Coordinates of C-alpha atoms in Angstrom, one line a residue:
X26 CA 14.0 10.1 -14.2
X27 CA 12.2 10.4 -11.0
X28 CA 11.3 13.8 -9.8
X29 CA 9.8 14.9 -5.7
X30 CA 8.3 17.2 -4.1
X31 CA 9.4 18.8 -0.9
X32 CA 7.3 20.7 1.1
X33 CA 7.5 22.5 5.1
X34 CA 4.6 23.5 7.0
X35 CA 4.5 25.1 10.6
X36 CA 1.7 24.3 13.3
X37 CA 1.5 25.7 16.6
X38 CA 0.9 22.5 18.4
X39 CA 2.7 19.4 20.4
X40 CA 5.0 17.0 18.3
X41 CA 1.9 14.2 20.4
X42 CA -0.5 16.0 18.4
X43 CA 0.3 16.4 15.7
X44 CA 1.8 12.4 15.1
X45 CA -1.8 11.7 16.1
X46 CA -3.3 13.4 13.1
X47 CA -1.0 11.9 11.0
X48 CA -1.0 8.2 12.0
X49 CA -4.6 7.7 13.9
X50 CA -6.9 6.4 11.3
X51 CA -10.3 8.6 12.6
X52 CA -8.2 12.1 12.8
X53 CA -6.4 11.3 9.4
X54 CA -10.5 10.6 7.8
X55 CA -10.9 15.0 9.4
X56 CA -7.8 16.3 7.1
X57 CA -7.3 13.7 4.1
X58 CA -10.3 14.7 1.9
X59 CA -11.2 14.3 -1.6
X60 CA -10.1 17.4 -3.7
X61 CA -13.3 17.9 -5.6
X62 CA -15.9 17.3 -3.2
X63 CA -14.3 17.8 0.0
X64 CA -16.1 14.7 1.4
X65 CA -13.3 12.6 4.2
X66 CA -11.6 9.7 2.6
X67 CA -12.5 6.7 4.4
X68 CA -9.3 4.7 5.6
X69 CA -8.2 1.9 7.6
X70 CA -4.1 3.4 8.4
X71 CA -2.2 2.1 10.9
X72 CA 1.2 3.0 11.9
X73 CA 2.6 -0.2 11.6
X74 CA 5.7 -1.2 9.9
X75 CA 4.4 -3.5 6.9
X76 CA 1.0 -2.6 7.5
X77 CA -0.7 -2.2 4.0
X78 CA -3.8 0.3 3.9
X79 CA -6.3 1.6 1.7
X80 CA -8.0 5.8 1.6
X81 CA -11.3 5.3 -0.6
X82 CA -13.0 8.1 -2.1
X83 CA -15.8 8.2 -4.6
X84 CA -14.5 7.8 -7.7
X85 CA -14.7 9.9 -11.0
X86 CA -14.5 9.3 -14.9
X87 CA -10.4 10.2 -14.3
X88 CA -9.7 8.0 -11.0
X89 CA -11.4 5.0 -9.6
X90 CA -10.9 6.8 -6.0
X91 CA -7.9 4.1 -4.2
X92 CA -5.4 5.1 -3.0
X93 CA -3.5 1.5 -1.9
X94 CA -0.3 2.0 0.4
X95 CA 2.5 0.1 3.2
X96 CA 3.8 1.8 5.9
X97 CA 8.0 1.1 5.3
X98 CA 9.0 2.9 8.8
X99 CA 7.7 4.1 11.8
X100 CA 9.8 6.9 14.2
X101 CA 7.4 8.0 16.6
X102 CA 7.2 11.1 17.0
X103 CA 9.6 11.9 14.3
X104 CA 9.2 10.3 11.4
X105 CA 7.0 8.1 9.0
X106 CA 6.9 6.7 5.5
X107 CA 4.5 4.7 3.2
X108 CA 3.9 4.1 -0.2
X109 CA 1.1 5.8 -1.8
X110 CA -0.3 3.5 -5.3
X111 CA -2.9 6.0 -7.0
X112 CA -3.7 6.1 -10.7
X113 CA -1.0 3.2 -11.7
X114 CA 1.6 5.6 -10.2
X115 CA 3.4 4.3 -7.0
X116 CA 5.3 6.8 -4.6
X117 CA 7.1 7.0 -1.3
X118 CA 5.8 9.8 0.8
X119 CA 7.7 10.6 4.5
X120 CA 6.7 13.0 7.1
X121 CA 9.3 14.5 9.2
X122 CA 8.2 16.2 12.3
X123 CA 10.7 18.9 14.3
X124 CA 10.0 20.8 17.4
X125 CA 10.9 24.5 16.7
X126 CA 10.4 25.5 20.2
X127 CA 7.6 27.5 21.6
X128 CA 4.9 25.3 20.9
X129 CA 5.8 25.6 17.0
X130 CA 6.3 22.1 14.8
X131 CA 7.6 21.6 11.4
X132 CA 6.1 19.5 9.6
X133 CA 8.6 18.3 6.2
X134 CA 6.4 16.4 3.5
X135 CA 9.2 14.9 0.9
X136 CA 7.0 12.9 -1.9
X137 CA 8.9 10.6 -4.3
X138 CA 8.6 8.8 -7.4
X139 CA 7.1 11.3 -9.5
X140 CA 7.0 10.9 -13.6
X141 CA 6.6 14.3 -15.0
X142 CA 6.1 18.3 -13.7
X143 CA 2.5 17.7 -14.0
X144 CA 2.0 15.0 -11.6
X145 CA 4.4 16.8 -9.0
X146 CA 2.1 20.1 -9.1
X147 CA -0.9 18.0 -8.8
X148 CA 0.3 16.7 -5.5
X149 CA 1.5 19.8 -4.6
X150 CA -1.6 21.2 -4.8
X151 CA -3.3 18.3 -2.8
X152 CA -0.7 18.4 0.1
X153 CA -1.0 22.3 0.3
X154 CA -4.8 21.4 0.6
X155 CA -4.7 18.9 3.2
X156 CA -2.2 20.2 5.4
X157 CA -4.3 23.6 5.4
X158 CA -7.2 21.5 6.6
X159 CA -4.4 19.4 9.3
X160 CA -3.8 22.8 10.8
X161 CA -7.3 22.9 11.8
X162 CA -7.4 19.2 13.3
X163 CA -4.3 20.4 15.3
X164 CA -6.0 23.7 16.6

């Protein structure tokens, strides 16, 4: 059985910008981080359907610090997916962006592909993280 995670986040910003920091490779190094150290993943994303990419972290006795991926669409503004390979586990993540009015965006994270409970709090945890330091790249 394959489990997800689903999670909203609001930023007072443009729908421009905030596709920016999610698809341009030096504003995506600001916000995706590793967890323990804080330090910016390096990363070579494009939004490109087909395009395969790598985020490279140091790497610790429990992960070797690659995350491998391929962007499978591309909706600009609106919408983009990818596969995210980490840790033998491979899973689909897609952003959804809305306009709420007023200078407010939503911003829907749906993660799929998921094993167990565990592995869906861990990346709840790490999206909750990033997108807390994606409000700040958006600012």
């Amino acid at each position: 059985m394959s489990l997800a995670l689903s999670l909203d986040f609001q930023y007072k910003t443009s729908i421009e910008k905030l596709w920016s920091a999610l698809t341009d490779s030096s504003k995506l190094g600001k916000w995706v981080a590793n967890i323990h150290t804080g330090e910016a993943m390096e990363n070579n994303f494009k939004p490109e359907v087909g395009y395969h990419f790598q985020f490279r972290t140091q790497p610790s006795e429990y992960w070797d610090g690659i995350i491998d991926g391929e962007v499978l669409t591309v909706d600009a503004p609106n919408q983009i997916s990818y596969t995210w390979n980490s840790g033998g586990m491979k899973h689909t993540v897609t952003w959804t962006l809305q306009d709420l009015g007023d200078g407010k965006i939503n911003l829907h994270l749906e993660q799929t592909g998921f094993a167990n409970v565990q592995a869906v709090n861990g990346a709840k945890y790490g999206w909750s993280k990033w997108c807390g330091e994606l409000e700040k790249v958006v600012a």
